mmCIF file of C-alpha atoms in Angstrom:
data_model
loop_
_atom_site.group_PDB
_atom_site.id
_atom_site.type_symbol
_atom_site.label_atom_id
_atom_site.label_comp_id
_atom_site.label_asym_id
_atom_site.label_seq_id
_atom_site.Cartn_x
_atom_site.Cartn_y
_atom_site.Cartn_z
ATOM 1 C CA UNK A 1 -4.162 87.745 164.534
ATOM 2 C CA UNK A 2 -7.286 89.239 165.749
ATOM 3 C CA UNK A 3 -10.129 90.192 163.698
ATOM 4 C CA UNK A 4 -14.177 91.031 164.814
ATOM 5 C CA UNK A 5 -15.966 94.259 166.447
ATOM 6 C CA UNK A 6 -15.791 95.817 169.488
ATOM 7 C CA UNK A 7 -18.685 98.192 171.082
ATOM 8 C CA UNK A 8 -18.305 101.361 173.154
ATOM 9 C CA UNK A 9 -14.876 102.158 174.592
ATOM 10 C CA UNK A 10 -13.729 104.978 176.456
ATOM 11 C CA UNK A 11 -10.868 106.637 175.433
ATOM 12 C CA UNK A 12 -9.807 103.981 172.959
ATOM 13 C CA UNK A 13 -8.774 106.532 170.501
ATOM 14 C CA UNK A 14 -6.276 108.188 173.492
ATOM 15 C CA UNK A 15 -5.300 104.739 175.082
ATOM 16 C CA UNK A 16 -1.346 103.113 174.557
ATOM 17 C CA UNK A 17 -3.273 99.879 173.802
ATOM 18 C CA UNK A 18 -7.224 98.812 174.195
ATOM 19 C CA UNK A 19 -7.240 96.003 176.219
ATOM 20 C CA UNK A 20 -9.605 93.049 174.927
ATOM 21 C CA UNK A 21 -11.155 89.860 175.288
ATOM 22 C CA UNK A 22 -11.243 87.656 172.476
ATOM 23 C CA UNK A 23 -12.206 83.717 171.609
ATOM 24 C CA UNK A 24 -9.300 81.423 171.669
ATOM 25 C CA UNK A 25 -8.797 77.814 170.462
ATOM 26 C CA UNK A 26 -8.725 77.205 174.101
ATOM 27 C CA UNK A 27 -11.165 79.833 175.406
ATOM 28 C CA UNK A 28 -11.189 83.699 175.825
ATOM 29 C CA UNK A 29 -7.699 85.245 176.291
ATOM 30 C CA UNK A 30 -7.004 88.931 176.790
ATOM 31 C CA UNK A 31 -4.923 90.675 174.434
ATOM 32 C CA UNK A 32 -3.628 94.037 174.237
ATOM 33 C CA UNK A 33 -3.828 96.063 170.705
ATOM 34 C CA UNK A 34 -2.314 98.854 169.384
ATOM 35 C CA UNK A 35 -5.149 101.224 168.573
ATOM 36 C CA UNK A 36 -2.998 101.776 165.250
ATOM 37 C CA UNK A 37 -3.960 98.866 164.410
ATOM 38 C CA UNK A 38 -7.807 98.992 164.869
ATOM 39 C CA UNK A 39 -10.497 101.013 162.599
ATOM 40 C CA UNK A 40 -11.946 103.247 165.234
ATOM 41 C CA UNK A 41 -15.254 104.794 165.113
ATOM 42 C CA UNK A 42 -15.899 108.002 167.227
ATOM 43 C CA UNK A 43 -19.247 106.834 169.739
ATOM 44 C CA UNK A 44 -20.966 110.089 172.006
ATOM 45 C CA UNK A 45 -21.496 109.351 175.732
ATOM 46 C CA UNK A 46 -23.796 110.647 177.916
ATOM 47 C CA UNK A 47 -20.564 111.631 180.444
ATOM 48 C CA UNK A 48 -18.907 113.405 177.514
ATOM 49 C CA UNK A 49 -16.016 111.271 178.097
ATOM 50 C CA UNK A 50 -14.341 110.294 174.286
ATOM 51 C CA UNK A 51 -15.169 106.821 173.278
ATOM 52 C CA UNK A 52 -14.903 104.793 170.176
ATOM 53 C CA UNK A 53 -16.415 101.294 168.558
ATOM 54 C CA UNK A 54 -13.839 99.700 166.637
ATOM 55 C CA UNK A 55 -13.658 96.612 163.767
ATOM 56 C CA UNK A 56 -10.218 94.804 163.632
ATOM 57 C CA UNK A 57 -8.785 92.708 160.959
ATOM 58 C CA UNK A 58 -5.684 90.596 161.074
ATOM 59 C CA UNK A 59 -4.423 92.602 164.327
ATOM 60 C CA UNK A 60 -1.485 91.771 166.425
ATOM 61 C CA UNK A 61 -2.327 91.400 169.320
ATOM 62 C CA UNK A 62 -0.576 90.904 172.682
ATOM 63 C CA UNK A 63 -2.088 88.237 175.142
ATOM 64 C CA UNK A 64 -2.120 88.752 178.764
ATOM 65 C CA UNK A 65 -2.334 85.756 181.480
ATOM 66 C CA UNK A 66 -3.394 82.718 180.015
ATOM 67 C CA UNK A 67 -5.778 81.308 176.847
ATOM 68 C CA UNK A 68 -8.315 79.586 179.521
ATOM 69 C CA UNK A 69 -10.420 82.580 180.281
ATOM 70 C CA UNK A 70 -9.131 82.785 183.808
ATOM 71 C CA UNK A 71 -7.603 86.140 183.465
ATOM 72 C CA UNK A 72 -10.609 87.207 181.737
ATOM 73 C CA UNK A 73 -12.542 86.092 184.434
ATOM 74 C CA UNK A 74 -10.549 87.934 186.790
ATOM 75 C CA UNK A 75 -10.719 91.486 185.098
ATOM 76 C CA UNK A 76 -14.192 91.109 184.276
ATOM 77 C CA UNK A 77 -14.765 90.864 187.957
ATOM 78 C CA UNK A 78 -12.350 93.532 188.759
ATOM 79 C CA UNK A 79 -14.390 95.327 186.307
ATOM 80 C CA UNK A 80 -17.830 94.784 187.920
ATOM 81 C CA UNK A 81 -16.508 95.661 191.213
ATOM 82 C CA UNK A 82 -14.915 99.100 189.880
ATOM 83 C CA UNK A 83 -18.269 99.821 187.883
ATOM 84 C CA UNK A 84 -20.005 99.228 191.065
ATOM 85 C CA UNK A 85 -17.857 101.489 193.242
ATOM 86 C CA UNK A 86 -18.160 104.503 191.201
ATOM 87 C CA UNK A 87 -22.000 104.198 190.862
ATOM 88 C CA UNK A 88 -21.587 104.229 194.559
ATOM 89 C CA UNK A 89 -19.595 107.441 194.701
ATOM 90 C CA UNK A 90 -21.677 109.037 192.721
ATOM 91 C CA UNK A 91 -24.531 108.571 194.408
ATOM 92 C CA UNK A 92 -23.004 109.667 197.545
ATOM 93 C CA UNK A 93 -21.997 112.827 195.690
ATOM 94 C CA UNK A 94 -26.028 113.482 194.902
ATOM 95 C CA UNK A 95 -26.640 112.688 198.018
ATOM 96 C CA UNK A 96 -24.548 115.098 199.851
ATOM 97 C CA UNK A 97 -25.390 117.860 197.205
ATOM 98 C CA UNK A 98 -28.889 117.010 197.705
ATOM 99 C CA UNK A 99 -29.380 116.951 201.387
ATOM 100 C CA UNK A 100 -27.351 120.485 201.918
ATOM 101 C CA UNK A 101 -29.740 121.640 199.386
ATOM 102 C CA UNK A 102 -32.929 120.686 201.296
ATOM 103 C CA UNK A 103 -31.683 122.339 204.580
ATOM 104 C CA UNK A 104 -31.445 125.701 202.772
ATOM 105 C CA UNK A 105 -34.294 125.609 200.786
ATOM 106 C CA UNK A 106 -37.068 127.479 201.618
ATOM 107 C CA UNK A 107 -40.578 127.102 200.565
ATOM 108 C CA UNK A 108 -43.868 128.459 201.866
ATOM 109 C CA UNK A 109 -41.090 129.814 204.961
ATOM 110 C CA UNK A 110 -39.427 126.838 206.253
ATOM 111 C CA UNK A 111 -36.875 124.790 205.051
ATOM 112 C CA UNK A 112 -37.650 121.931 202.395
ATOM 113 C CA UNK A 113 -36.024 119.022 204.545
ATOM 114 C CA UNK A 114 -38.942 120.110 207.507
ATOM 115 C CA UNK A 115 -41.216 118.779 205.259
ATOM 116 C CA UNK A 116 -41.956 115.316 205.947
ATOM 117 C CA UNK A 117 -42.797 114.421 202.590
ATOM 118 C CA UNK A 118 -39.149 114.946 201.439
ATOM 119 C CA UNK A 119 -37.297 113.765 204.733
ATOM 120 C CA UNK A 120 -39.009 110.032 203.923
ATOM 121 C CA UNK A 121 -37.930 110.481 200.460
ATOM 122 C CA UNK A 122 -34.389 111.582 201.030
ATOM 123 C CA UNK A 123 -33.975 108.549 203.674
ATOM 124 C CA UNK A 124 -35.162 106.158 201.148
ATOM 125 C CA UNK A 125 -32.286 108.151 198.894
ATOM 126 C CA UNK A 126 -29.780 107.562 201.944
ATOM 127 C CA UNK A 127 -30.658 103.644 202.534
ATOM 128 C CA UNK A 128 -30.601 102.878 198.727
ATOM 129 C CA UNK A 129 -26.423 104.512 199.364
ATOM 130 C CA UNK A 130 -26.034 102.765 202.264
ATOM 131 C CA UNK A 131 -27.144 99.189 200.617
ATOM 132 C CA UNK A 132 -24.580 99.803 197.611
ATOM 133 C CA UNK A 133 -21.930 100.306 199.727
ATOM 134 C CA UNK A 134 -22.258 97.292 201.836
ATOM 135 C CA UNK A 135 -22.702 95.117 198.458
ATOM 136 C CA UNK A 136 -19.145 96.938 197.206
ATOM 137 C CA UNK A 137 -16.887 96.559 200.172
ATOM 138 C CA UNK A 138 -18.218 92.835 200.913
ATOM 139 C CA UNK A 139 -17.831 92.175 197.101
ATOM 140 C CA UNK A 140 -14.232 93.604 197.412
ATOM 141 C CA UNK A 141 -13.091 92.337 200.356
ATOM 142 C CA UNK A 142 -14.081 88.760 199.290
ATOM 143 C CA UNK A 143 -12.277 89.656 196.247
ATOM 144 C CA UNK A 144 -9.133 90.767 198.080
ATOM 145 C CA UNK A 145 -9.135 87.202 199.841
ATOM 146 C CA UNK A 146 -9.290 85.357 196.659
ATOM 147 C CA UNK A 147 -13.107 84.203 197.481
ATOM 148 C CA UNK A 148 -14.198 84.546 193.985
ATOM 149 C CA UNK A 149 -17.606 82.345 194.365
ATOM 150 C CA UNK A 150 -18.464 84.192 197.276
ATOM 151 C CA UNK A 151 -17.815 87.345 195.979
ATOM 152 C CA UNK A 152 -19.885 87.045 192.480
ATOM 153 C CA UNK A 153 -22.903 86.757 194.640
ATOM 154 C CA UNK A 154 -22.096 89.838 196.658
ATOM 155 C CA UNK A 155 -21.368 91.916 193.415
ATOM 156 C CA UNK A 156 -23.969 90.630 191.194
ATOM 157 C CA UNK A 157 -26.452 92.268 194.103
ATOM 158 C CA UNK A 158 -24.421 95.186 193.965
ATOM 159 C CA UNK A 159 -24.619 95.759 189.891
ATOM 160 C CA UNK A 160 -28.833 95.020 190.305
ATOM 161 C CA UNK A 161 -28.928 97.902 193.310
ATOM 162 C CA UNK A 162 -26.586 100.074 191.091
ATOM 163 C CA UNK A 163 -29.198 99.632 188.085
ATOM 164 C CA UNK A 164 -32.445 99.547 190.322
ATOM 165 C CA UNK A 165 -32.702 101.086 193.312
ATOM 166 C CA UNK A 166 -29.697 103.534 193.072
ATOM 167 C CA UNK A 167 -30.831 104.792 189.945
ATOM 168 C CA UNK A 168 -34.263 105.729 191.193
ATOM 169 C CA UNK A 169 -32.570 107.271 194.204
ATOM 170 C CA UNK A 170 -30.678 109.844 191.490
ATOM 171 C CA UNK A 171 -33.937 110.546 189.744
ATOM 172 C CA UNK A 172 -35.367 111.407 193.477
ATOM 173 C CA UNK A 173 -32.545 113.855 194.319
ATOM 174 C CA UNK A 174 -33.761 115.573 190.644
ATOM 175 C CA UNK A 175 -36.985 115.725 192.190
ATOM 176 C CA UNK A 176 -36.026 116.842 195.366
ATOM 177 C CA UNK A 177 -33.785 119.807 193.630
ATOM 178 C CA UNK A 178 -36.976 120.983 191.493
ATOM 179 C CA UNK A 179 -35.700 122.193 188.006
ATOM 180 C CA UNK A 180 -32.201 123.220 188.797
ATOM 181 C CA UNK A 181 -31.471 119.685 189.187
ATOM 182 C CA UNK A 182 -31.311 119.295 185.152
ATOM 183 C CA UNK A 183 -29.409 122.640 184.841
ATOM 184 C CA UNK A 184 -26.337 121.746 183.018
ATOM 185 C CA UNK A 185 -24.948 124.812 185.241
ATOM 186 C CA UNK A 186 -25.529 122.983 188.493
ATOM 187 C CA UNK A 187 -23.524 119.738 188.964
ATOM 188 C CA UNK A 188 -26.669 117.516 190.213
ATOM 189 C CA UNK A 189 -27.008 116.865 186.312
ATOM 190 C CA UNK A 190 -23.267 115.063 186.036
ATOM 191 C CA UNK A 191 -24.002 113.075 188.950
ATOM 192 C CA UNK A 192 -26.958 111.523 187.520
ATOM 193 C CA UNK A 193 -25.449 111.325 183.618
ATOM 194 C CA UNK A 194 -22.520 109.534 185.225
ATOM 195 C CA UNK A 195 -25.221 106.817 187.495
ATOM 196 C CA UNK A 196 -26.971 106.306 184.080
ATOM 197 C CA UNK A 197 -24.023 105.760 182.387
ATOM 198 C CA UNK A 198 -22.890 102.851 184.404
ATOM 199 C CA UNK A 199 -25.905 101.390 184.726
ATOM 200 C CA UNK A 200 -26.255 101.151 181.292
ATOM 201 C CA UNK A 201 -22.401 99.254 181.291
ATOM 202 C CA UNK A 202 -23.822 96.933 183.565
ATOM 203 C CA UNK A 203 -26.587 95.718 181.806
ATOM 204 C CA UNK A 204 -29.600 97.226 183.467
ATOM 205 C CA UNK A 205 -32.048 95.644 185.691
ATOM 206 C CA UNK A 206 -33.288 92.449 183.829
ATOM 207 C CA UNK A 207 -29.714 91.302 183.130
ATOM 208 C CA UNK A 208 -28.808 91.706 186.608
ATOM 209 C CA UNK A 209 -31.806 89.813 187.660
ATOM 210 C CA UNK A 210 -30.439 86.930 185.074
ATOM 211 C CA UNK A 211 -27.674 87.045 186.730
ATOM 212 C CA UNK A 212 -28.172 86.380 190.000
ATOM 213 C CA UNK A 213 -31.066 83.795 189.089
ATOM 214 C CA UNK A 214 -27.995 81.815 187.300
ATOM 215 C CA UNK A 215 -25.839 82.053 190.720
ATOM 216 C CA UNK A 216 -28.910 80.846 192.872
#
């Protein structure tokens, strides 16, 4: 039987079962509950995806792997790794969107990416992508070979550029974009809701920094 509180979870309210960790006599085990079974609590988003917090008490629940917290382990670096890569898509979304959006901008008659004010800022936009992505793919291939160790390290880089330096690249393709970049018409805006969002699932930047300080 499970029984305690659970924060912010998307679509727990839609989901078959709400998969989640819980303390075990011999660790943390994953368990699956019906959502039946748990008193939810509709929770807003800045994505405007549905999400709930939820209390249980005395809830079946199913467990999944083992009770020694290595399948918890597992997802939660699964997890990390999938938080990661979308912070990394979306960024090269804004990107994109930004940079054909500086080539067809004009202001005071030429184009905004002749400026050379905005080319150095949009590179420092394309090298914050291009470190991401490099953190992601070494953290998942490492992951893919069962180098777990080796692939915290690469990861926990990744989730402190996805809450540092990506971030501030999404606020400079707002700034690059002038005020139609926080027009809820143009999609810039969901791009940058979506960065925030998971950089606020990963802790933000002083977490991340905890982190790897506890790996060194």
């Amino acid at each position: 039987m499970l029984d305690g509180a659970k924060g912010t979870t998307p679509y727990a309210a839609q989901a078959a079962r709400i998969l989640l960790p819980a303390a075990t006599a011999t660790g943390v085990g994953l368990f699956l509950v019906d959502p039946a079974e748990a008193d939810l609590r509709p929770v807003p988003t800045s994505t405007g995806e549905p999400a709930a917090a939820f209390t249980l008490e005395g809830a079946s629940g199913e467990l999944v792997g083992a009770e020694d917290g290595t399948a918890a382990g597992g997802l939660r670096r699964l997890t990390l790794a999938g938080n990661i890569a979308v912070t990394s898509g979306v960024l090269a979304g804004a990107l994109a969107l930004t940079t054909d959006y500086i080539r067809t901008r004009k202001q005071f008659g030429r184009a905004l990416a002749e400026f050379q004010a905005v080319t150095v800022q949009i590179a420092d936009v394309y090298i914050a992508a291009r470190a991401l992505d490099v953190a992601v793919w070494s953290g998942a291939w490492r992951l893919a070979e069962g180098a777990d160790e080796e692939a915290e390290a690469d990861l926990a880089v990744g989730a402190l550029t996805a809450t540092d330096q990506a971030l501030r690249a999404l606020y400079t393709c707002q700034h690059l974009h002038g005020g139609i970049g926080v027009d809820v018409t143009y999609p810039l805006h969901r791009y940058f809701a979506w960065g925030k969002h998971h950089a606020h699932l990963l802790g933000g930047v002083e977490a991340r920094l905890d982190t790897i300080g506890a790996l060194v």
